[in-house]
Short mmCIF file of C-alpha atoms and ligand atoms in Angstrom, two decimals:
data_model
loop_
_atom_site.label_atom_id
_atom_site.label_comp_id
_atom_site.label_asym_id
_atom_site.label_seq_id
_atom_site.Cartn_x
_atom_site.Cartn_y
_atom_site.Cartn_z
CA MET A 277 0.00 -0.09 0.00
CA LEU A 278 2.81 2.28 0.86
CA THR A 279 4.41 2.05 -2.57
CA GLN A 280 1.05 3.25 -4.09
CA VAL A 281 1.50 6.62 -2.45
CA PRO A 282 2.68 9.11 -5.13
CA GLU A 283 6.31 10.11 -4.52
CA GLU A 284 5.74 13.84 -5.24
CA GLU A 285 2.99 14.24 -2.69
CA ASP A 286 3.75 15.91 0.68
CA ILE A 287 2.71 12.81 2.61
CA GLU A 288 4.63 11.15 5.48
CA ARG A 289 4.70 7.31 5.10
CA VAL A 290 5.04 5.23 8.21
CA ARG A 291 5.19 1.51 8.22
CA GLY A 292 4.52 -0.44 11.44
CA ASP A 293 2.55 -3.00 13.26
CA VAL A 294 -1.08 -2.02 13.93
CA THR A 295 -0.77 -3.55 17.42
CA ALA A 296 2.13 -1.21 18.29
CA LEU A 297 1.87 1.91 16.11
CA PRO A 298 5.00 3.98 15.90
CA LEU A 299 2.98 7.12 16.32
CA ARG A 300 2.64 9.41 19.31
CA ASP A 301 -0.53 9.69 21.47
CA ASN A 302 -3.50 11.94 20.77
CA ASN A 303 -2.17 13.06 17.34
CA LEU A 304 -4.27 12.01 14.42
CA ASP A 305 -7.47 13.65 13.11
CA ILE A 306 -8.75 10.60 11.22
CA ILE A 307 -7.86 6.89 11.08
CA VAL A 308 -9.23 4.59 8.38
CA MET A 309 -8.66 0.87 8.81
CA LYS A 310 -9.90 -1.30 6.05
CA GLN A 311 -9.87 -5.11 6.04
CA VAL A 312 -7.04 -5.57 8.54
CA LEU A 313 -8.66 -6.83 11.75
CA ASP A 314 -9.41 -10.32 10.43
CA TYR A 315 -5.71 -10.89 9.91
CA LEU A 316 -5.21 -10.76 13.65
CA GLU A 317 -5.87 -13.13 16.64
CA GLU A 318 -8.62 -11.85 18.95
CA ALA A 319 -6.22 -10.29 21.51
CA ALA A 320 -4.37 -8.51 18.68
CA GLN A 321 -7.63 -7.21 17.30
CA ARG A 322 -8.41 -5.62 20.65
CA LYS A 323 -4.91 -4.19 20.86
CA ALA A 324 -5.14 -2.73 17.43
CA LEU A 325 -8.35 -0.82 18.50
CA VAL A 326 -6.54 0.38 21.64
CA GLU A 327 -3.75 1.70 19.41
CA VAL A 328 -6.09 3.56 17.15
CA TYR A 329 -7.74 5.08 20.18
CA ARG A 330 -4.32 6.00 21.68
CA THR A 331 -3.11 7.73 18.52
CA LEU A 332 -6.35 9.62 17.73
CA ARG A 333 -6.70 13.17 19.08
CA GLU A 334 -9.73 14.06 21.14
CA ASN A 335 -12.78 14.10 18.79
CA GLY A 336 -10.67 12.39 16.17
CA GLN A 337 -12.77 10.11 13.87
CA PHE A 338 -12.21 6.35 13.25
CA ILE A 339 -13.59 4.68 10.20
CA LEU A 340 -13.48 0.97 10.46
CA SER A 341 -14.27 -1.48 7.58
CA ALA A 342 -14.23 -5.05 8.66
CA LEU A 343 -15.45 -8.42 7.83
CA ILE A 344 -18.43 -9.49 10.11
CA SER A 345 -20.11 -12.71 10.87
CA PRO A 346 -23.51 -12.28 8.98
CA ASP A 347 -25.71 -13.36 11.77
CA SER A 348 -25.12 -14.12 15.51
CA GLN A 349 -26.62 -17.59 15.17
CA VAL A 350 -24.00 -18.61 12.62
CA ASP A 351 -20.96 -17.27 14.25
CA GLU A 352 -19.68 -20.69 14.71
CA VAL A 353 -20.20 -21.65 11.19
CA THR A 354 -18.62 -18.37 9.84
CA ASN A 355 -15.53 -18.67 11.90
CA GLU A 356 -15.11 -22.40 10.95
CA LEU A 357 -15.39 -21.25 7.29
CA TYR A 358 -12.70 -18.60 7.74
CA THR A 359 -10.28 -20.83 9.81
CA ARG A 360 -10.73 -23.86 7.46
CA ARG A 361 -10.32 -21.84 4.35
CA GLU A 362 -7.12 -20.10 5.58
CA THR A 363 -5.75 -23.66 6.25
CA ILE A 364 -6.64 -24.78 2.83
CA ILE A 365 -5.13 -21.68 1.23
CA GLY A 366 -2.17 -21.76 3.53
CA ARG A 367 -2.26 -18.06 4.11
CA VAL A 368 -2.74 -17.01 7.71
CA PRO A 369 -2.35 -19.89 10.19
CA ILE A 370 -4.48 -18.53 12.99
CA LYS A 371 -7.77 -19.50 14.54
CA LYS A 372 -10.10 -16.82 13.06
CA LEU A 373 -12.51 -14.74 15.19
CA ILE A 374 -14.70 -12.78 12.89
CA PRO A 375 -17.06 -10.80 15.15
CA ASN A 376 -20.71 -10.11 14.38
CA GLU A 377 -21.88 -6.53 14.28
CA GLU A 378 -22.90 -6.52 17.92
CA LEU A 379 -19.43 -7.84 19.15
CA LEU A 380 -17.53 -5.43 16.96
CA LYS A 381 -19.47 -2.59 18.50
CA THR A 382 -18.92 -3.91 22.02
CA TRP A 383 -15.11 -4.05 21.35
CA LEU A 384 -15.19 -0.38 20.20
CA GLN A 385 -17.26 0.70 23.25
CA GLU A 386 -15.01 -1.07 25.65
CA THR A 387 -12.02 0.52 24.02
CA GLY A 388 -13.60 3.96 24.74
CA PHE A 389 -14.97 5.02 21.35
CA ARG A 390 -18.27 6.95 21.41
CA GLY A 391 -20.88 7.74 18.74
CA ILE A 392 -20.47 4.25 17.42
CA GLU A 393 -22.68 3.91 14.24
CA SER A 394 -22.91 1.46 11.50
CA VAL A 395 -23.02 3.36 8.15
CA TYR A 396 -22.78 0.70 5.50
CA ARG A 397 -23.12 -3.08 5.29
CA TYR A 398 -21.82 -4.60 2.13
CA ASP A 399 -21.74 -7.97 0.34
CA ILE A 400 -18.51 -9.71 -0.62
CA PRO A 401 -19.31 -12.38 -3.24
CA LEU A 402 -16.37 -14.78 -3.16
CA SER A 403 -16.37 -17.91 -5.36
CA VAL A 404 -13.95 -20.88 -5.24
CA GLU A 405 -12.86 -19.68 -8.60
CA ASP A 406 -11.82 -16.27 -7.14
CA PHE A 407 -9.58 -18.05 -4.59
CA ARG A 408 -8.29 -20.36 -7.15
CA THR A 409 -7.06 -17.65 -9.41
CA SER A 410 -5.99 -15.31 -6.63
CA PHE A 411 -3.91 -17.82 -4.70
CA GLY A 412 -2.98 -20.19 -7.53
CA LEU A 413 -4.66 -23.14 -5.88
CA ASP A 414 -3.89 -26.55 -7.30
CA ALA A 415 -6.72 -29.13 -8.20
CA GLU A 416 -6.55 -30.73 -4.69
CA ARG A 417 -6.90 -27.41 -2.84
CA THR A 418 -9.54 -26.30 -5.19
CA ARG A 419 -11.55 -29.48 -4.57
CA ALA A 420 -11.04 -29.15 -0.77
CA LEU A 421 -12.42 -25.55 -0.87
CA SER A 422 -15.48 -26.52 -2.94
CA GLU A 423 -16.19 -29.34 -0.35
CA LEU A 424 -15.88 -26.74 2.41
CA TYR A 425 -18.31 -24.45 0.66
CA GLY A 426 -20.70 -27.31 0.25
CA ASP A 427 -20.37 -28.21 3.89
CA ILE A 428 -20.99 -24.69 5.15
CA LEU A 429 -24.02 -24.19 2.74
CA ALA A 430 -25.51 -27.42 4.00
CA ARG A 431 -25.32 -26.36 7.60
CA ASP A 432 -26.22 -22.66 6.97
CA LYS A 433 -29.91 -23.21 7.72
CA GLN A 434 -30.77 -19.45 7.62
CA HIS A 435 -29.08 -19.01 4.32
CA VAL A 436 -27.22 -15.93 5.51
CA PHE A 437 -24.50 -16.63 3.08
CA ARG A 438 -27.11 -16.62 0.17
CA GLY A 439 -24.51 -18.98 -1.45
CA GLY A 440 -24.83 -20.89 -4.57
CA ASP A 441 -23.13 -21.18 -7.94
CA PHE A 442 -21.53 -18.34 -9.76
CA GLN A 443 -20.69 -19.29 -13.40
CA GLY A 444 -20.23 -22.97 -12.37
CA SER A 445 -18.09 -22.23 -9.34
CA PRO A 446 -19.42 -22.56 -5.65
CA GLN A 447 -19.83 -19.12 -4.15
CA LEU A 448 -20.58 -17.66 -0.68
CA ILE A 449 -21.68 -14.06 -0.19
CA GLU A 450 -19.77 -12.82 2.79
CA GLN A 451 -20.33 -9.50 4.60
CA GLY A 452 -18.48 -6.44 5.65
CA LEU A 453 -19.38 -3.54 7.72
CA ILE A 454 -18.34 0.18 7.89
CA VAL A 455 -18.44 1.55 11.38
CA ARG A 456 -17.96 5.19 12.26
CA SER A 457 -16.88 6.33 15.80
CA ALA A 458 -15.02 8.99 17.58
CA LYS A 459 -12.62 9.41 20.50
C1 SAM B 182 -6.68 -7.34 2.87
S1 SAM B 182 -5.30 -6.30 3.01
C2 SAM B 182 -6.05 -4.75 3.16
C3 SAM B 182 -5.14 -3.75 2.61
C4 SAM B 182 -5.80 -2.29 2.48
N1 SAM B 182 -6.19 -1.72 3.62
C5 SAM B 182 -6.94 -2.38 1.56
O1 SAM B 182 -8.06 -2.21 1.99
O2 SAM B 182 -6.69 -2.61 0.24
C6 SAM B 182 -4.88 -6.68 4.76
C7 SAM B 182 -3.65 -5.87 5.20
O3 SAM B 182 -3.40 -5.92 6.54
C8 SAM B 182 -1.99 -5.81 6.82
N2 SAM B 182 -1.70 -6.41 8.09
C9 SAM B 182 -1.85 -7.60 8.68
N3 SAM B 182 -1.43 -7.78 9.88
C10 SAM B 182 -0.92 -6.47 10.22
C11 SAM B 182 -0.37 -5.97 11.43
N4 SAM B 182 -0.15 -6.79 12.49
N5 SAM B 182 0.02 -4.74 11.39
C12 SAM B 182 -0.21 -3.82 10.25
N6 SAM B 182 -0.76 -4.38 9.12
C13 SAM B 182 -1.07 -5.63 9.09
C14 SAM B 182 -1.39 -6.63 5.66
O4 SAM B 182 -0.08 -6.22 5.50
C15 SAM B 182 -2.30 -6.16 4.51
O5 SAM B 182 -1.86 -5.11 3.78
#
């Protein structure tokens, strides 16, 4: 992402771990965090929110875009999907904890944020074919992922994933949420 920032712009680029930001306290006007939390273990997710809070100035705004479990009653299925899929893809070897909307807001509240408000819920349609091409999955891993999708769809009694086939490839429609809050 840092290499995408135009050289000529008067922008300071800082690289660091979101759980230990190399930035001083009470300093930033706005922080935007997009699709990062789900790469972290639960304790690190909470730590990242604490770091955002620490580095924001009073009344600073926090815009968070994150994957969510679509429905509280399928939390278990959702997290099994994410954990098993990461294992098949061989990407992030952690036990996933994708919060639902309520839990995500509780985390923000417990960190100290106020004015917590969901502003946009979006669909993320992801087919097995998307993963095959993005991660160069071989036939065995592609088959394992197709089986996982079939398994999840069979157990998703409320059809929150509204899954099915997309151009011949099994697909799940996952969800993300944008939440606005302030320090
Ligand atoms: C799905 S990408 C999102 C990138 C970008 N925000 C976007 O929306 O296009 C996830 C990003 O999280 C970053 N990431 C994962 N763990 C991190 C950590 N502990 N500290 C900082 N960044 C991390 C990865 O380097 C990656 O760039």
